[in-house]
Coordinates of N, CA and C in Angstrom, one line a residue:
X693 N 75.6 -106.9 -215.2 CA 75.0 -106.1 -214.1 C 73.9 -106.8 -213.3
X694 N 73.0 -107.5 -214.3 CA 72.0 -108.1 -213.4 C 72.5 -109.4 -212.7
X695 N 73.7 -110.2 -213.4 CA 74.0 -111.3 -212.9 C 74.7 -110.5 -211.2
X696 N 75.2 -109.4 -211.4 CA 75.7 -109.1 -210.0 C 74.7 -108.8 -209.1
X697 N 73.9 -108.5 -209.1 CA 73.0 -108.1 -208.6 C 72.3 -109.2 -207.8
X698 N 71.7 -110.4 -208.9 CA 71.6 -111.5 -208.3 C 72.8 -111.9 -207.4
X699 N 73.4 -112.0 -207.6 CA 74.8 -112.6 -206.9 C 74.7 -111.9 -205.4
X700 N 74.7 -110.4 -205.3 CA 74.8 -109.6 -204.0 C 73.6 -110.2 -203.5
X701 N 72.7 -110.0 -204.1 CA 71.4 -110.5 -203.1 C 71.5 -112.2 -202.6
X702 N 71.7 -112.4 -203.3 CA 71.8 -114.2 -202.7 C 72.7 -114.2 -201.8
X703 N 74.1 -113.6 -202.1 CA 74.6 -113.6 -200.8 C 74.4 -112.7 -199.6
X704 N 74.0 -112.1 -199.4 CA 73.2 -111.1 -199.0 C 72.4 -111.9 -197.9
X705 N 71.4 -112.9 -198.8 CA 70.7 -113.4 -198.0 C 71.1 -115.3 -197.1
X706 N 72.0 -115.3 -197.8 CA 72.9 -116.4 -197.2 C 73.4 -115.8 -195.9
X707 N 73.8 -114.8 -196.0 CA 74.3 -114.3 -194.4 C 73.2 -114.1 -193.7
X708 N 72.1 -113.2 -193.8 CA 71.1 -113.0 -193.0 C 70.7 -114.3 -192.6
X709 N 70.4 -115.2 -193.5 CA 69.6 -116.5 -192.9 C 70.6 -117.2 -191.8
X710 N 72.2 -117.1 -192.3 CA 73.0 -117.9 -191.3 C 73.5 -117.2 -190.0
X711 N 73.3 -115.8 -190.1 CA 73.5 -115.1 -188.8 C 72.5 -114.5 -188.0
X712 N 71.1 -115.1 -188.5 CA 69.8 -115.5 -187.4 C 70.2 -116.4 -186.0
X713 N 70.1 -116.2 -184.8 CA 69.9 -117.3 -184.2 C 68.4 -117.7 -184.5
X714 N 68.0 -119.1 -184.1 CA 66.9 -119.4 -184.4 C 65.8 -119.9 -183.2
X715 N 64.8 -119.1 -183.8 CA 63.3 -118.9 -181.9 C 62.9 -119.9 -182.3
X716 N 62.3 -120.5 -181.4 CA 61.9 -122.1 -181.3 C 60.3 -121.2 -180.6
X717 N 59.4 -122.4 -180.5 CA 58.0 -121.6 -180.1 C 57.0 -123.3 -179.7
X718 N 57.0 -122.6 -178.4 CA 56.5 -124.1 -177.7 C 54.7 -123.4 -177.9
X719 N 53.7 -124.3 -177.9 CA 52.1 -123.8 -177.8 C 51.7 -124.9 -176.7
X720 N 50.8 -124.2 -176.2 CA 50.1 -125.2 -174.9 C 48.2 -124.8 -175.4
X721 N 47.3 -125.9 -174.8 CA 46.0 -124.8 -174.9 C 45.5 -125.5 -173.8
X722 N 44.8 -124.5 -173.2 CA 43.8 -124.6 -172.4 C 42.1 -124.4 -172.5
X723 N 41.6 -125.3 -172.4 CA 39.7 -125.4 -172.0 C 39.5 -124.6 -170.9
X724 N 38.7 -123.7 -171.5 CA 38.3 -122.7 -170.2 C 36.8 -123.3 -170.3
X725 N 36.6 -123.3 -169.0 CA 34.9 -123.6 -168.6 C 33.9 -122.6 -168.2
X726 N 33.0 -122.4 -168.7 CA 32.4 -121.0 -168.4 C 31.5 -120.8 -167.1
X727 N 30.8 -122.5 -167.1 CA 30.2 -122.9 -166.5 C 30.7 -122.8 -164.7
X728 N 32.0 -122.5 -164.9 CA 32.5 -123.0 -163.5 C 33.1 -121.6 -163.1
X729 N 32.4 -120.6 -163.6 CA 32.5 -119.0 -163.3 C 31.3 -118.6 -163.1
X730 N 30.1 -119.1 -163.7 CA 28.9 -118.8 -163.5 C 27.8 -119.4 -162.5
X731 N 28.6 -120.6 -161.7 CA 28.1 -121.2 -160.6 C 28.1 -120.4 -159.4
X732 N 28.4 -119.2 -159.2 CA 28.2 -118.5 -158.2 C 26.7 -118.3 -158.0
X733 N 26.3 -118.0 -156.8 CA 25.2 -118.0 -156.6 C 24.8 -116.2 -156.6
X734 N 26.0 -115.2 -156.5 CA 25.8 -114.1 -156.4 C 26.3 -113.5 -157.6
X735 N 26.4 -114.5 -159.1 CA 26.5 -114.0 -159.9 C 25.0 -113.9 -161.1
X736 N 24.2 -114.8 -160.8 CA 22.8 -115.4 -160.8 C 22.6 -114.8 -162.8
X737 N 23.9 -115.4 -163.5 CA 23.9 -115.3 -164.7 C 23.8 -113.7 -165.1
X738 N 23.9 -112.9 -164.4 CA 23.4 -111.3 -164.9 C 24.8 -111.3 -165.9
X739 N 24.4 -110.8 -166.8 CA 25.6 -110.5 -168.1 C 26.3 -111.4 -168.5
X740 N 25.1 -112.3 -168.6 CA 25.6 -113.8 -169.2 C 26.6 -113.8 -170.5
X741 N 26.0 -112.8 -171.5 CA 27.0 -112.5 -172.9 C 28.3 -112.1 -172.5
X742 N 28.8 -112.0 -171.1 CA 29.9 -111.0 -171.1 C 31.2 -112.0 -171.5
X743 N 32.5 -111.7 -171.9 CA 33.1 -112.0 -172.8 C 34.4 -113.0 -171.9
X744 N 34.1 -114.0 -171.4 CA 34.8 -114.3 -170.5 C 36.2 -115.1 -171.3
X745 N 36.0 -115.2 -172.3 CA 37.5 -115.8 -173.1 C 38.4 -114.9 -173.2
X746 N 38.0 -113.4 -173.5 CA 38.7 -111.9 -173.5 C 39.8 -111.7 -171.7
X747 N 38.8 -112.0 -170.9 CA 39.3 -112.1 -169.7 C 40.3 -113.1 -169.3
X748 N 40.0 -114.2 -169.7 CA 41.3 -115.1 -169.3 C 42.2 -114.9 -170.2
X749 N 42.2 -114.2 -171.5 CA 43.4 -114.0 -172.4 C 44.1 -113.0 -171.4
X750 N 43.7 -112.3 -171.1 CA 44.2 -111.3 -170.4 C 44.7 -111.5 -168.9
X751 N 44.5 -112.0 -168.4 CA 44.9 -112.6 -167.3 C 46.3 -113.5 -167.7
X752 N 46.3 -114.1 -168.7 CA 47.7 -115.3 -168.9 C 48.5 -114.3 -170.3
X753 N 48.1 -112.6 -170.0 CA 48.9 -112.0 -170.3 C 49.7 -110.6 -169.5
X754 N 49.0 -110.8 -168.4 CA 48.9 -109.8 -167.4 C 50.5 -110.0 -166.8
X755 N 51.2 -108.8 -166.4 CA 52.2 -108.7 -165.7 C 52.1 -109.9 -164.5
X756 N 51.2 -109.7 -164.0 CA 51.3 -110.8 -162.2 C 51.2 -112.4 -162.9
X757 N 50.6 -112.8 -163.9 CA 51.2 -114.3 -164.1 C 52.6 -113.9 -164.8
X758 N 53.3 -113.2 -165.6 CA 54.5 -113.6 -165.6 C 55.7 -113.3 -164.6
X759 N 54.9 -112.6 -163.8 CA 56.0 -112.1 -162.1 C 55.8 -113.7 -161.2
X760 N 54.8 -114.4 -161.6 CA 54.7 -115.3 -160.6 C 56.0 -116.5 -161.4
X761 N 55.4 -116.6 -162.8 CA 56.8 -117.3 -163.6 C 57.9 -117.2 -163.5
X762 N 58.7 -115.5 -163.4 CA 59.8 -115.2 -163.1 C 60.2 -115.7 -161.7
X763 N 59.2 -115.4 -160.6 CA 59.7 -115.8 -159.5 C 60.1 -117.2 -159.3
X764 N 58.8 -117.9 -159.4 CA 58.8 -119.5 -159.7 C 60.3 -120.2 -160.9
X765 N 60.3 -119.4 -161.2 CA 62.4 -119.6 -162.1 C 63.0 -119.5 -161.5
X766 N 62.5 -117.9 -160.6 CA 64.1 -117.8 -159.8 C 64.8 -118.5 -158.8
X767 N 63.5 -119.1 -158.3 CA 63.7 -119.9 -156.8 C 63.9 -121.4 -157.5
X768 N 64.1 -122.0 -158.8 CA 64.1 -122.9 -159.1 C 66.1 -123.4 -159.9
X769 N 66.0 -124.8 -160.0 CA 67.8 -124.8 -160.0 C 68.1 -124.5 -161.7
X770 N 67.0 -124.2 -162.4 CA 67.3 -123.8 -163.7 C 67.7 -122.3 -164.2
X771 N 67.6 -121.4 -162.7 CA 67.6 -120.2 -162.9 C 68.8 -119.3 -163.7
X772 N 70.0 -120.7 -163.6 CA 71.6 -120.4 -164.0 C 71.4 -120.8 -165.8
X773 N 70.6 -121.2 -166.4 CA 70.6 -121.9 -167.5 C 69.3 -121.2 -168.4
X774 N 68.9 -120.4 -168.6 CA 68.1 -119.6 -169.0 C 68.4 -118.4 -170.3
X775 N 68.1 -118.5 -171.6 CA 68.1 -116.9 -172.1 C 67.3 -116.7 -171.8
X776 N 65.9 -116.6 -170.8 CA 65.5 -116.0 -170.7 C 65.9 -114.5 -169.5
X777 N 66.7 -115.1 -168.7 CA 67.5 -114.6 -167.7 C 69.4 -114.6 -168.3
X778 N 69.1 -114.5 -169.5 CA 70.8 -114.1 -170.2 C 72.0 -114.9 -169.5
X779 N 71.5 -116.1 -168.6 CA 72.3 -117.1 -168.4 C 72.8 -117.9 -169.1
X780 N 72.4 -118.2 -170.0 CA 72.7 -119.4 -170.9 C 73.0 -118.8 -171.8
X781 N 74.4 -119.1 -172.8 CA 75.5 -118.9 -173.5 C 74.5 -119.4 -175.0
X782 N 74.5 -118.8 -175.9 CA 74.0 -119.4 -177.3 C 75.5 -120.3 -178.0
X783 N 75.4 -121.5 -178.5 CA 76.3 -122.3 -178.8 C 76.0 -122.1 -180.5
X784 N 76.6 -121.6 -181.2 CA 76.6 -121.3 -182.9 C 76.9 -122.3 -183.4
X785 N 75.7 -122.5 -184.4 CA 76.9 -123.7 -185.3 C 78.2 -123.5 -185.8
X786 N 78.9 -123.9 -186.7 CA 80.4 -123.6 -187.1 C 80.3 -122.9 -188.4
X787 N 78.5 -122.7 -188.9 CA 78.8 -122.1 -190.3 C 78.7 -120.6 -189.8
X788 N 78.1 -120.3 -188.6 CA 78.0 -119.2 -188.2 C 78.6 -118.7 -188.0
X789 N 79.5 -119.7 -187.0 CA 80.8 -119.3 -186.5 C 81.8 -118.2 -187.5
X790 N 82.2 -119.1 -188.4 CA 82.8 -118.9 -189.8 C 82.4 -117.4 -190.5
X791 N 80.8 -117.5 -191.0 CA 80.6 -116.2 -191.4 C 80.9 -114.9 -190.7
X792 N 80.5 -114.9 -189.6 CA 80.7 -113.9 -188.6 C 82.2 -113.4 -187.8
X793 N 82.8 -114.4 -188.5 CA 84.1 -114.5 -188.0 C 84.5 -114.4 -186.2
X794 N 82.9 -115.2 -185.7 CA 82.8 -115.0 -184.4 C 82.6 -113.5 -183.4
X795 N 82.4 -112.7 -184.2 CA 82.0 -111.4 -183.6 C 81.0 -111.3 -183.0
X796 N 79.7 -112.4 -183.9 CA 78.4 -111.6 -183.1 C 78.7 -112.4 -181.5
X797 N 79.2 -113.6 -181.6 CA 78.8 -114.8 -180.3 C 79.9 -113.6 -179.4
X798 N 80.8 -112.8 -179.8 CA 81.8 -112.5 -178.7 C 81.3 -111.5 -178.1
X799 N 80.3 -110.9 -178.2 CA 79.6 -109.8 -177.4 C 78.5 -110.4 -176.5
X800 N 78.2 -111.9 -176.9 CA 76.9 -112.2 -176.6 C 77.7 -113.1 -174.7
X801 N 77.0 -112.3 -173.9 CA 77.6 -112.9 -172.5 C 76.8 -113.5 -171.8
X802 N 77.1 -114.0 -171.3 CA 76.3 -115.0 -169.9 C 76.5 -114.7 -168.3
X803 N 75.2 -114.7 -167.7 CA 76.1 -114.5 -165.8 C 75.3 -115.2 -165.7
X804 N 75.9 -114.9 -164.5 CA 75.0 -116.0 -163.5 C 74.2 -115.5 -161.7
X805 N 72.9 -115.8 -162.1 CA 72.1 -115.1 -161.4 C 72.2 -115.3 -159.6
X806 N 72.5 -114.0 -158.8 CA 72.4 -114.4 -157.1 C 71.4 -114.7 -156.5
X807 N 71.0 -115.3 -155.5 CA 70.1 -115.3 -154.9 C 69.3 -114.2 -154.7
X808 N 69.4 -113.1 -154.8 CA 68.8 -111.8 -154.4 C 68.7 -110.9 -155.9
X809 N 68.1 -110.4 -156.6 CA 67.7 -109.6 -157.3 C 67.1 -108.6 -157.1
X810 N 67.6 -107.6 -158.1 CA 67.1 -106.2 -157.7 C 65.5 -106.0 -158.7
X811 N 64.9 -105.1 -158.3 CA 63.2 -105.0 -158.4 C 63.4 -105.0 -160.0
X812 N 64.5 -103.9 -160.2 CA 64.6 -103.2 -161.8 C 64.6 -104.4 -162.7
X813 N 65.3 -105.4 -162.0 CA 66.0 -106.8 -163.2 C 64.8 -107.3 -163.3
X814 N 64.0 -107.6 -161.8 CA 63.0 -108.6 -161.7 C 61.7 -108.1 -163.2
X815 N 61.8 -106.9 -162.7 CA 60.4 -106.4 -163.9 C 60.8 -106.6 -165.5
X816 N 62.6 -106.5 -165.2 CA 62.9 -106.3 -167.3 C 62.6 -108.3 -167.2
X817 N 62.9 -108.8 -166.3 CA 62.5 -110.5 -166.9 C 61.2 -110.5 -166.9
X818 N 60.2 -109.9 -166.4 CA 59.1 -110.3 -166.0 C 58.4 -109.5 -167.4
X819 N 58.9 -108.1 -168.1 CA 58.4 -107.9 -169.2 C 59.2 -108.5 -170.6
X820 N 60.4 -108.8 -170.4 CA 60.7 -110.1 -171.5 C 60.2 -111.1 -171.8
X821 N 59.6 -111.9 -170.7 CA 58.9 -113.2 -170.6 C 57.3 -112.4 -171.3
X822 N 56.7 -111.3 -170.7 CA 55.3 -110.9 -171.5 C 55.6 -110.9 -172.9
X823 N 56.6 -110.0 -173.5 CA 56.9 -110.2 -174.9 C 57.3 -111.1 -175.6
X824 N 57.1 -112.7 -174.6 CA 57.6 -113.7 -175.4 C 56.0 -114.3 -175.5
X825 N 54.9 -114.2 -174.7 CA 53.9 -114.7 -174.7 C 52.9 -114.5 -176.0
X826 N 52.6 -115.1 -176.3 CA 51.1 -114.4 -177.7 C 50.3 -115.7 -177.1
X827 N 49.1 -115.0 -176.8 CA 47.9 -115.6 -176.3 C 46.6 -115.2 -177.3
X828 N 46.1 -116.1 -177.9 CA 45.0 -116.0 -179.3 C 43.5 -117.5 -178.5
X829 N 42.2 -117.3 -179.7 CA 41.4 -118.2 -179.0 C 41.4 -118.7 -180.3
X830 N 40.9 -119.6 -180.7 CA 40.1 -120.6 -181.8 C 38.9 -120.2 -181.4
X831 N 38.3 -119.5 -182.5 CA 36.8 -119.0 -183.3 C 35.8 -120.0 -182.3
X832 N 35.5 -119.0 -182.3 CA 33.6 -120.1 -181.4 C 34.2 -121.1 -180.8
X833 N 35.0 -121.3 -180.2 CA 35.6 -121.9 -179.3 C 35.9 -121.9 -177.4
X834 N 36.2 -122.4 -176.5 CA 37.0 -122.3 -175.3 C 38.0 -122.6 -175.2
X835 N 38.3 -122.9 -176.4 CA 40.4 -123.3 -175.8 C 41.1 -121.3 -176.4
X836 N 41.7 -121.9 -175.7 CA 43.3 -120.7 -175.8 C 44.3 -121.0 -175.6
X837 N 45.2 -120.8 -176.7 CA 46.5 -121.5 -177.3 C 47.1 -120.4 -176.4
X838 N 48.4 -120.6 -175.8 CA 49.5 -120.0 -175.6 C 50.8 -120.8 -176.1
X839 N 51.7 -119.5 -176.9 CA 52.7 -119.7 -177.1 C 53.8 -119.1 -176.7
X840 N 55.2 -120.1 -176.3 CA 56.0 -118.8 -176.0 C 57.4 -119.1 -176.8
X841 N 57.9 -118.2 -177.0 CA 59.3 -118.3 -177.8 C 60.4 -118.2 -177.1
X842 N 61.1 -119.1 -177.6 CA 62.8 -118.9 -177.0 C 63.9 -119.1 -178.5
X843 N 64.9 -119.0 -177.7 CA 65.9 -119.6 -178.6 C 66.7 -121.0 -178.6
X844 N 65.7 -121.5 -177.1 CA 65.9 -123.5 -176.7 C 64.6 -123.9 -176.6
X845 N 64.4 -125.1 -177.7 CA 63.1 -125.6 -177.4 C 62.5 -126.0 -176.9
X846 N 63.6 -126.6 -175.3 CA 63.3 -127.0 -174.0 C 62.7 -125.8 -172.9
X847 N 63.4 -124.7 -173.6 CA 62.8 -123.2 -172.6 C 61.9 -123.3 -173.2
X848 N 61.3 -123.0 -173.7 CA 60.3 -122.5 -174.4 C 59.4 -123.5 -174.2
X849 N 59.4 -124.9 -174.0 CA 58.2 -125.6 -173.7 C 57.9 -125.1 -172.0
X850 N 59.2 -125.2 -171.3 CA 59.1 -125.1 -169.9 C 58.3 -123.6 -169.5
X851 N 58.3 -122.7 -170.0 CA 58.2 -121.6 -170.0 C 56.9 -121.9 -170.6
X852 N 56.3 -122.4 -171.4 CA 54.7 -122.5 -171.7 C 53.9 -123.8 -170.5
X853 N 54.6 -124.1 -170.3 CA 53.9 -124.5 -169.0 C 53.9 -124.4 -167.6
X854 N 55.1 -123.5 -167.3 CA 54.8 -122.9 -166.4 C 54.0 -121.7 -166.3
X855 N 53.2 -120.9 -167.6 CA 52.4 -119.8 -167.9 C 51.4 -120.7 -167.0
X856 N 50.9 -122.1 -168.1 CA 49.9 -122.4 -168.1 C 49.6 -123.2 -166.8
X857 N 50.6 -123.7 -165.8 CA 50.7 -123.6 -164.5 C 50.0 -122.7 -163.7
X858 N 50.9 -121.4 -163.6 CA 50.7 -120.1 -163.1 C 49.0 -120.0 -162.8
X859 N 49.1 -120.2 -163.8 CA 47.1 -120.0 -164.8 C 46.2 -120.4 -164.2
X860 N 46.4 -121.6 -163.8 CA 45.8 -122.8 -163.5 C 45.4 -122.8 -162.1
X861 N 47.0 -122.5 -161.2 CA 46.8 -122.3 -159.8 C 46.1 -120.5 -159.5
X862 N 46.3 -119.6 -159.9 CA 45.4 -118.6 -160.0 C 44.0 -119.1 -160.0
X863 N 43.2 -119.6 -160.8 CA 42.1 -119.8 -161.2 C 41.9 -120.5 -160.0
X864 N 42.1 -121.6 -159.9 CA 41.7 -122.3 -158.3 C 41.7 -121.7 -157.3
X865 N 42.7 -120.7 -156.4 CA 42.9 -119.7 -155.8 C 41.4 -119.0 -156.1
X866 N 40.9 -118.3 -157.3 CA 40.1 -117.7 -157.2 C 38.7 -118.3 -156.8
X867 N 38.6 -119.3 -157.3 CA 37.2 -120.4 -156.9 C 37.1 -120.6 -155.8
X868 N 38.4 -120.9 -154.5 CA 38.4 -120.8 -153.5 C 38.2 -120.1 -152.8
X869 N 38.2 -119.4 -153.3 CA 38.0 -117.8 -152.3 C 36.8 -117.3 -152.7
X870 N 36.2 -117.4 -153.7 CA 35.0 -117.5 -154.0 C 33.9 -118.1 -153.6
X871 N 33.8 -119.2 -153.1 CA 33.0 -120.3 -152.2 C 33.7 -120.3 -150.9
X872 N 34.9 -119.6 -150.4 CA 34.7 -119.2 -149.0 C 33.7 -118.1 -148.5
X873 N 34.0 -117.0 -149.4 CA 33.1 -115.8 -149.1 C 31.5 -116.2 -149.5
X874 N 31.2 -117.0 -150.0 CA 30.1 -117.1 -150.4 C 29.3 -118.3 -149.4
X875 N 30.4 -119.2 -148.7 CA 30.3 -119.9 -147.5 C 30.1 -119.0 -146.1
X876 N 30.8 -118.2 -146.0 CA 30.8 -116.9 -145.1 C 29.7 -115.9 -145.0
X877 N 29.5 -115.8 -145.9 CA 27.9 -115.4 -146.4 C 26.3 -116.2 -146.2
X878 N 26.7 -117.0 -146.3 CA 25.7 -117.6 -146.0 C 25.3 -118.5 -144.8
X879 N 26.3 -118.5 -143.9 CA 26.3 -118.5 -142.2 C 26.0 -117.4 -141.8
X880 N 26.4 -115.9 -142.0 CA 26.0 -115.1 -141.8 C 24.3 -115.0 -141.5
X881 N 23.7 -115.1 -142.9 CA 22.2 -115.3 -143.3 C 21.5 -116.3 -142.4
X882 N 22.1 -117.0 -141.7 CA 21.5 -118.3 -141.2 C 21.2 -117.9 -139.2

């Protein structure tokens, strides 16, 4: 009885492990500067302790940087080749094949995405891609790791650097427009 027992369980878990597909998980980090948020002249350090690593975690996990990602896919020629957009076909090894007797891959479909998308689709990619994101900091630190997961380790890097793209040009956008108004302001005064 116990030898069956072992026996169910080992096989048991021979299938589970072989009828995994398997997530691949790309990491990127970024140096945030604090210094170059507190150079405003109309911020004049007031709430210096305030938690500014909290804020950019949240920002490179915010809906609008992964809507900018989705978009930036969509308009791009990889848009056809993606699970993250259920375009791209998962290729099984043959032991998988075998166990499964090919059942799970025959459900598993692929399209191919039009030029035009509807809002509904846009938001389920744009909250797939959030759910693929985990954004953490290193202790008494400024870096912030982002990682994102796929089931191709080429998505998954591409997709962590286009977050950390996204990220990037946001942040400049905001400095810009930050020392315009604060340029505008100060012709004003003059």
């Amino acid at each position: 009885l116990v030898f069956f027992i072992v026996f169910l369980f080992l096989i048991l878990s021979f299938y589970y492990t072989y009828t995994l597909k398997p997530i691949y998980q790309s990491n990127g980090i970024i140096m945030v500067n604090p210094d170059q948020k507190s150079m405003s002249m109309l911020n004049m350090n007031i709430g210096k302790n305030s938690n500014y690593i909290d804020n950019e975690i949240r920002i490179l996990k915010s809906r609008t940087t992964s809507d900018l990602v989705v978009k930036r896919l969509l308009e791009s020629d990889q848009k056809n080749s993606l699970y993250l957009f259920n375009t791209k076909r998962y290729k099984s090894p043959k032991i998988r094949h075998v166990i499964t007797l090919g059942l799970l891959d025959k459900f598993d479909k692929s399209k191919e995405i039009s030029s035009q998308i509807s809002d509904s689709l846009f938001k389920e990619y744009s909250d797939k891609l959030r759910k693929s994101i985990k954004v953490s900091n290193y202790r008494n630190t400024d870096a912030i790791i982002i990682s994102v997961q796929s089931y191709c380790p080429d998505e998954a890097s591409l997709l962590t650097n286009l977050v950390i793209d996204e990220y990037k040009k946001r942040d400049l956008s905001w400095v810009v427009g930050e020392m315009t108004h604060l340029k505008g302001f100060l012709i004003e005064q003059i």
